[in-house]
């Protein structure tokens, strides 16, 4: 059986990140830090990445896309592109949250933490790879009690501060490798029917965007 090739990408924060996974191996990855301009930079970055790996759009078997939480505009850029590519290429697009990416490769009960504006954090409890509650926005010094499952470890942004507040073991971690993680999570979901990707928004936007952006068209 030929190994499947998955292109994963994410613009949920101040970056464009992408990775190509073939079978169990990440064959190429790239990440460009940028506070703006992701809409113009994303497709060229993906094309450079595929050229580096010696493959093209027609060689892709699936897409993995980061759905947030994070920057509202950035999330919409990636989700809309993933939908357009999925339609144009006839391949599945699998949405992967930052929480699922952060939990990739971890076992047991977890309280996952991602950075939020104004020194806040987005938190989600997971156990056995499944979300236990809806994610919340909180202060790392005053996270909600009762959110973490029994025996949980805190993993992610400001984990040491959250762990100290809740009396839980902590493992600070930055998601510098978010695209390879998204690719591996997406690979694990290929055999299960998935809804089309949709942005994961946790806090209200200053100008609330539609919850379900239209698909982009493949350039």
PDB file of N, CA, C and O in Angstrom, residues 143-191:
ATOM      1  N   UNK A 143      -6.950  29.981  36.993  1.00  0.00           N
ATOM      2  CA  UNK A 143      -7.727  29.093  36.114  1.00  0.00           C
ATOM      3  C   UNK A 143      -8.933  28.525  36.854  1.00  0.00           C
ATOM      4  O   UNK A 143      -8.918  28.411  38.081  1.00  0.00           O
ATOM      5  N   UNK A 144      -9.982  28.164  36.136  1.00  0.00           N
ATOM      6  CA  UNK A 144     -11.173  27.619  36.803  1.00  0.00           C
ATOM      7  C   UNK A 144     -10.850  26.320  37.539  1.00  0.00           C
ATOM      8  O   UNK A 144     -10.167  25.448  37.009  1.00  0.00           O
ATOM      9  N   UNK A 145     -11.322  26.206  38.745  1.00  0.00           N
ATOM     10  CA  UNK A 145     -11.174  24.943  39.473  1.00  0.00           C
ATOM     11  C   UNK A 145     -12.195  23.950  38.926  1.00  0.00           C
ATOM     12  O   UNK A 145     -13.258  24.318  38.440  1.00  0.00           O
ATOM     13  N   UNK A 146     -11.857  22.686  38.977  1.00  0.00           N
ATOM     14  CA  UNK A 146     -12.764  21.660  38.483  1.00  0.00           C
ATOM     15  C   UNK A 146     -12.678  21.446  36.985  1.00  0.00           C
ATOM     16  O   UNK A 146     -13.377  20.582  36.447  1.00  0.00           O
ATOM     17  N   UNK A 147     -11.834  22.215  36.294  1.00  0.00           N
ATOM     18  CA  UNK A 147     -11.714  22.051  34.848  1.00  0.00           C
ATOM     19  C   UNK A 147     -10.859  20.838  34.493  1.00  0.00           C
ATOM     20  O   UNK A 147     -11.162  20.094  33.559  1.00  0.00           O
ATOM     21  N   UNK A 148      -9.788  20.623  35.234  1.00  0.00           N
ATOM     22  CA  UNK A 148      -8.842  19.546  34.910  1.00  0.00           C
ATOM     23  C   UNK A 148      -9.381  18.202  35.376  1.00  0.00           C
ATOM     24  O   UNK A 148      -9.924  18.080  36.476  1.00  0.00           O
ATOM     25  N   UNK A 149      -9.222  17.152  34.561  1.00  0.00           N
ATOM     26  CA  UNK A 149      -9.605  15.807  35.002  1.00  0.00           C
ATOM     27  C   UNK A 149      -8.707  15.343  36.146  1.00  0.00           C
ATOM     28  O   UNK A 149      -7.608  15.870  36.359  1.00  0.00           O
ATOM     29  N   UNK A 150      -9.159  14.354  36.873  1.00  0.00           N
ATOM     30  CA  UNK A 150      -8.366  13.808  37.975  1.00  0.00           C
ATOM     31  C   UNK A 150      -7.034  13.294  37.451  1.00  0.00           C
ATOM     32  O   UNK A 150      -6.968  12.620  36.429  1.00  0.00           O
ATOM     33  N   UNK A 151      -5.965  13.633  38.162  1.00  0.00           N
ATOM     34  CA  UNK A 151      -4.636  13.166  37.801  1.00  0.00           C
ATOM     35  C   UNK A 151      -4.036  13.845  36.588  1.00  0.00           C
ATOM     36  O   UNK A 151      -3.086  13.318  35.992  1.00  0.00           O
ATOM     37  N   UNK A 152      -4.574  15.015  36.212  1.00  0.00           N
ATOM     38  CA  UNK A 152      -4.125  15.679  34.992  1.00  0.00           C
ATOM     39  C   UNK A 152      -2.753  16.316  35.142  1.00  0.00           C
ATOM     40  O   UNK A 152      -2.326  16.692  36.236  1.00  0.00           O
ATOM     41  N   UNK A 153      -2.065  16.412  34.007  1.00  0.00           N
ATOM     42  CA  UNK A 153      -0.865  17.240  33.880  1.00  0.00           C
ATOM     43  C   UNK A 153      -1.228  18.461  33.064  1.00  0.00           C
ATOM     44  O   UNK A 153      -2.045  18.382  32.139  1.00  0.00           O
ATOM     45  N   UNK A 154      -0.606  19.585  33.379  1.00  0.00           N
ATOM     46  CA  UNK A 154      -0.805  20.802  32.595  1.00  0.00           C
ATOM     47  C   UNK A 154       0.309  20.874  31.560  1.00  0.00           C
ATOM     48  O   UNK A 154       1.489  20.792  31.890  1.00  0.00           O
ATOM     49  N   UNK A 155      -0.065  21.016  30.297  1.00  0.00           N
ATOM     50  CA  UNK A 155       0.906  21.082  29.209  1.00  0.00           C
ATOM     51  C   UNK A 155       0.622  22.313  28.361  1.00  0.00           C
ATOM     52  O   UNK A 155      -0.534  22.584  28.006  1.00  0.00           O
ATOM     53  N   UNK A 156       1.689  23.055  28.040  1.00  0.00           N
ATOM     54  CA  UNK A 156       1.531  24.156  27.103  1.00  0.00           C
ATOM     55  C   UNK A 156       2.008  25.482  27.634  1.00  0.00           C
ATOM     56  O   UNK A 156       2.871  25.566  28.516  1.00  0.00           O
ATOM     57  N   UNK A 157       1.419  26.535  27.108  1.00  0.00           N
ATOM     58  CA  UNK A 157       1.814  27.902  27.428  1.00  0.00           C
ATOM     59  C   UNK A 157       1.498  28.234  28.883  1.00  0.00           C
ATOM     60  O   UNK A 157       0.394  27.953  29.370  1.00  0.00           O
ATOM     61  N   UNK A 158       2.461  28.829  29.585  1.00  0.00           N
ATOM     62  CA  UNK A 158       2.292  29.232  30.993  1.00  0.00           C
ATOM     63  C   UNK A 158       1.878  28.066  31.875  1.00  0.00           C
ATOM     64  O   UNK A 158       1.218  28.258  32.898  1.00  0.00           O
ATOM     65  N   UNK A 159       2.274  26.843  31.503  1.00  0.00           N
ATOM     66  CA  UNK A 159       1.858  25.662  32.261  1.00  0.00           C
ATOM     67  C   UNK A 159       2.354  25.710  33.695  1.00  0.00           C
ATOM     68  O   UNK A 159       1.666  25.228  34.611  1.00  0.00           O
ATOM     69  N   UNK A 160       3.541  26.287  33.916  1.00  0.00           N
ATOM     70  CA  UNK A 160       4.061  26.350  35.282  1.00  0.00           C
ATOM     71  C   UNK A 160       3.187  27.220  36.170  1.00  0.00           C
ATOM     72  O   UNK A 160       2.916  26.875  37.325  1.00  0.00           O
ATOM     73  N   UNK A 161       2.691  28.324  35.643  1.00  0.00           N
ATOM     74  CA  UNK A 161       1.818  29.215  36.423  1.00  0.00           C
ATOM     75  C   UNK A 161       0.454  28.573  36.674  1.00  0.00           C
ATOM     76  O   UNK A 161      -0.101  28.667  37.771  1.00  0.00           O
ATOM     77  N   UNK A 162      -0.080  27.908  35.669  1.00  0.00           N
ATOM     78  CA  UNK A 162      -1.375  27.234  35.819  1.00  0.00           C
ATOM     79  C   UNK A 162      -1.245  26.072  36.802  1.00  0.00           C
ATOM     80  O   UNK A 162      -2.097  25.874  37.676  1.00  0.00           O
ATOM     81  N   UNK A 163      -0.173  25.298  36.654  1.00  0.00           N
ATOM     82  CA  UNK A 163       0.049  24.174  37.556  1.00  0.00           C
ATOM     83  C   UNK A 163       0.196  24.618  38.993  1.00  0.00           C
ATOM     84  O   UNK A 163      -0.327  23.967  39.913  1.00  0.00           O
ATOM     85  N   UNK A 164       0.897  25.740  39.212  1.00  0.00           N
ATOM     86  CA  UNK A 164       1.055  26.257  40.571  1.00  0.00           C
ATOM     87  C   UNK A 164      -0.288  26.670  41.154  1.00  0.00           C
ATOM     88  O   UNK A 164      -0.562  26.450  42.341  1.00  0.00           O
ATOM     89  N   UNK A 165      -1.145  27.256  40.332  1.00  0.00           N
ATOM     90  CA  UNK A 165      -2.455  27.710  40.820  1.00  0.00           C
ATOM     91  C   UNK A 165      -3.367  26.536  41.154  1.00  0.00           C
ATOM     92  O   UNK A 165      -4.189  26.624  42.074  1.00  0.00           O
ATOM     93  N   UNK A 166      -3.221  25.425  40.420  1.00  0.00           N
ATOM     94  CA  UNK A 166      -4.121  24.283  40.614  1.00  0.00           C
ATOM     95  C   UNK A 166      -3.485  23.133  41.380  1.00  0.00           C
ATOM     96  O   UNK A 166      -4.156  22.149  41.684  1.00  0.00           O
ATOM     97  N   UNK A 167      -2.195  23.255  41.693  1.00  0.00           N
ATOM     98  CA  UNK A 167      -1.509  22.172  42.390  1.00  0.00           C
ATOM     99  C   UNK A 167      -1.318  20.945  41.521  1.00  0.00           C
ATOM    100  O   UNK A 167      -1.423  19.811  42.005  1.00  0.00           O
ATOM    101  N   UNK A 168      -1.011  21.160  40.229  1.00  0.00           N
ATOM    102  CA  UNK A 168      -0.851  20.059  39.286  1.00  0.00           C
ATOM    103  C   UNK A 168       0.553  20.079  38.681  1.00  0.00           C
ATOM    104  O   UNK A 168       1.166  21.143  38.545  1.00  0.00           O
ATOM    105  N   UNK A 169       1.084  18.921  38.297  1.00  0.00           N
ATOM    106  CA  UNK A 169       2.376  18.896  37.602  1.00  0.00           C
ATOM    107  C   UNK A 169       2.264  19.618  36.269  1.00  0.00           C
ATOM    108  O   UNK A 169       1.210  19.576  35.615  1.00  0.00           O
ATOM    109  N   UNK A 170       3.353  20.289  35.888  1.00  0.00           N
ATOM    110  CA  UNK A 170       3.299  21.143  34.705  1.00  0.00           C
ATOM    111  C   UNK A 170       4.433  20.847  33.746  1.00  0.00           C
ATOM    112  O   UNK A 170       5.542  20.498  34.155  1.00  0.00           O
ATOM    113  N   UNK A 171       4.138  21.000  32.478  1.00  0.00           N
ATOM    114  CA  UNK A 171       5.129  20.817  31.420  1.00  0.00           C
ATOM    115  C   UNK A 171       4.986  21.967  30.421  1.00  0.00           C
ATOM    116  O   UNK A 171       4.220  21.889  29.467  1.00  0.00           O
ATOM    117  N   UNK A 172       5.705  23.074  30.657  1.00  0.00           N
ATOM    118  CA  UNK A 172       5.639  24.192  29.699  1.00  0.00           C
ATOM    119  C   UNK A 172       6.094  23.740  28.317  1.00  0.00           C
ATOM    120  O   UNK A 172       7.050  22.975  28.187  1.00  0.00           O
ATOM    121  N   UNK A 173       5.385  24.198  27.293  1.00  0.00           N
ATOM    122  CA  UNK A 173       5.737  23.813  25.924  1.00  0.00           C
ATOM    123  C   UNK A 173       5.202  24.858  24.952  1.00  0.00           C
ATOM    124  O   UNK A 173       4.067  25.290  25.061  1.00  0.00           O
ATOM    125  N   UNK A 174       6.042  25.241  24.007  1.00  0.00           N
ATOM    126  CA  UNK A 174       5.609  26.098  22.914  1.00  0.00           C
ATOM    127  C   UNK A 174       5.306  25.222  21.702  1.00  0.00           C
ATOM    128  O   UNK A 174       5.954  24.202  21.482  1.00  0.00           O
ATOM    129  N   UNK A 175       4.333  25.638  20.901  1.00  0.00           N
ATOM    130  CA  UNK A 175       3.947  24.854  19.726  1.00  0.00           C
ATOM    131  C   UNK A 175       4.747  25.307  18.505  1.00  0.00           C
ATOM    132  O   UNK A 175       4.176  25.682  17.470  1.00  0.00           O
ATOM    133  N   UNK A 176       6.062  25.266  18.603  1.00  0.00           N
ATOM    134  CA  UNK A 176       6.897  25.643  17.470  1.00  0.00           C
ATOM    135  C   UNK A 176       6.786  24.643  16.323  1.00  0.00           C
ATOM    136  O   UNK A 176       7.100  24.975  15.181  1.00  0.00           O
ATOM    137  N   UNK A 177       6.366  23.432  16.630  1.00  0.00           N
ATOM    138  CA  UNK A 177       6.235  22.379  15.623  1.00  0.00           C
ATOM    139  C   UNK A 177       4.770  22.072  15.334  1.00  0.00           C
ATOM    140  O   UNK A 177       4.393  20.922  15.108  1.00  0.00           O
ATOM    141  N   UNK A 178       3.939  23.106  15.298  1.00  0.00           N
ATOM    142  CA  UNK A 178       2.495  22.882  15.178  1.00  0.00           C
ATOM    143  C   UNK A 178       2.126  22.193  13.869  1.00  0.00           C
ATOM    144  O   UNK A 178       1.253  21.317  13.842  1.00  0.00           O
ATOM    145  N   UNK A 179       2.763  22.539  12.749  1.00  0.00           N
ATOM    146  CA  UNK A 179       2.364  21.940  11.468  1.00  0.00           C
ATOM    147  C   UNK A 179       2.645  20.435  11.410  1.00  0.00           C
ATOM    148  O   UNK A 179       1.765  19.668  10.999  1.00  0.00           O
ATOM    149  N   UNK A 180       3.839  19.967  11.805  1.00  0.00           N
ATOM    150  CA  UNK A 180       4.018  18.503  11.836  1.00  0.00           C
ATOM    151  C   UNK A 180       3.034  17.800  12.764  1.00  0.00           C
ATOM    152  O   UNK A 180       2.551  16.696  12.458  1.00  0.00           O
ATOM    153  N   UNK A 181       2.716  18.429  13.889  1.00  0.00           N
ATOM    154  CA  UNK A 181       1.752  17.836  14.807  1.00  0.00           C
ATOM    155  C   UNK A 181       0.362  17.754  14.176  1.00  0.00           C
ATOM    156  O   UNK A 181      -0.352  16.750  14.316  1.00  0.00           O
ATOM    157  N   UNK A 182      -0.046  18.819  13.500  1.00  0.00           N
ATOM    158  CA  UNK A 182      -1.341  18.805  12.816  1.00  0.00           C
ATOM    159  C   UNK A 182      -1.369  17.683  11.782  1.00  0.00           C
ATOM    160  O   UNK A 182      -2.367  16.955  11.648  1.00  0.00           O
ATOM    161  N   UNK A 183      -0.278  17.523  11.045  1.00  0.00           N
ATOM    162  CA  UNK A 183      -0.221  16.474  10.023  1.00  0.00           C
ATOM    163  C   UNK A 183      -0.399  15.092  10.638  1.00  0.00           C
ATOM    164  O   UNK A 183      -1.138  14.247  10.106  1.00  0.00           O
ATOM    165  N   UNK A 184       0.278  14.844  11.760  1.00  0.00           N
ATOM    166  CA  UNK A 184       0.176  13.512  12.385  1.00  0.00           C
ATOM    167  C   UNK A 184      -1.210  13.275  12.968  1.00  0.00           C
ATOM    168  O   UNK A 184      -1.746  12.153  12.881  1.00  0.00           O
ATOM    169  N   UNK A 185      -1.807  14.309  13.568  1.00  0.00           N
ATOM    170  CA  UNK A 185      -3.173  14.152  14.085  1.00  0.00           C
ATOM    171  C   UNK A 185      -4.134  13.882  12.937  1.00  0.00           C
ATOM    172  O   UNK A 185      -5.005  13.002  13.014  1.00  0.00           O
ATOM    173  N   UNK A 186      -3.992  14.632  11.843  1.00  0.00           N
ATOM    174  CA  UNK A 186      -4.866  14.423  10.686  1.00  0.00           C
ATOM    175  C   UNK A 186      -4.717  13.015  10.136  1.00  0.00           C
ATOM    176  O   UNK A 186      -5.708  12.368   9.768  1.00  0.00           O
ATOM    177  N   UNK A 187      -3.486  12.515  10.098  1.00  0.00           N
ATOM    178  CA  UNK A 187      -3.262  11.148   9.603  1.00  0.00           C
ATOM    179  C   UNK A 187      -4.010  10.130  10.442  1.00  0.00           C
ATOM    180  O   UNK A 187      -4.550   9.149   9.919  1.00  0.00           O
ATOM    181  N   UNK A 188      -4.054  10.359  11.743  1.00  0.00           N
ATOM    182  CA  UNK A 188      -4.745   9.436  12.628  1.00  0.00           C
ATOM    183  C   UNK A 188      -6.254   9.471  12.499  1.00  0.00           C
ATOM    184  O   UNK A 188      -6.949   8.585  12.998  1.00  0.00           O
ATOM    185  N   UNK A 189      -6.778  10.494  11.821  1.00  0.00           N
ATOM    186  CA  UNK A 189      -8.224  10.634  11.662  1.00  0.00           C
ATOM    187  C   UNK A 189      -8.712  10.278  10.265  1.00  0.00           C
ATOM    188  O   UNK A 189      -9.910  10.388   9.976  1.00  0.00           O
ATOM    189  N   UNK A 190      -7.818   9.872   9.394  1.00  0.00           N
ATOM    190  CA  UNK A 190      -8.194   9.653   8.001  1.00  0.00           C
ATOM    191  C   UNK A 190      -9.253   8.581   7.820  1.00  0.00           C
ATOM    192  O   UNK A 190     -10.061   8.651   6.893  1.00  0.00           O
ATOM    193  N   UNK A 191      -9.250   7.576   8.684  1.00  0.00           N
ATOM    194  CA  UNK A 191     -10.194   6.462   8.521  1.00  0.00           C
ATOM    195  C   UNK A 191     -11.553   6.747   9.143  1.00  0.00           C
ATOM    196  O   UNK A 191     -12.470   5.922   9.038  1.00  0.00           O
TER     197      UNK A 191
END
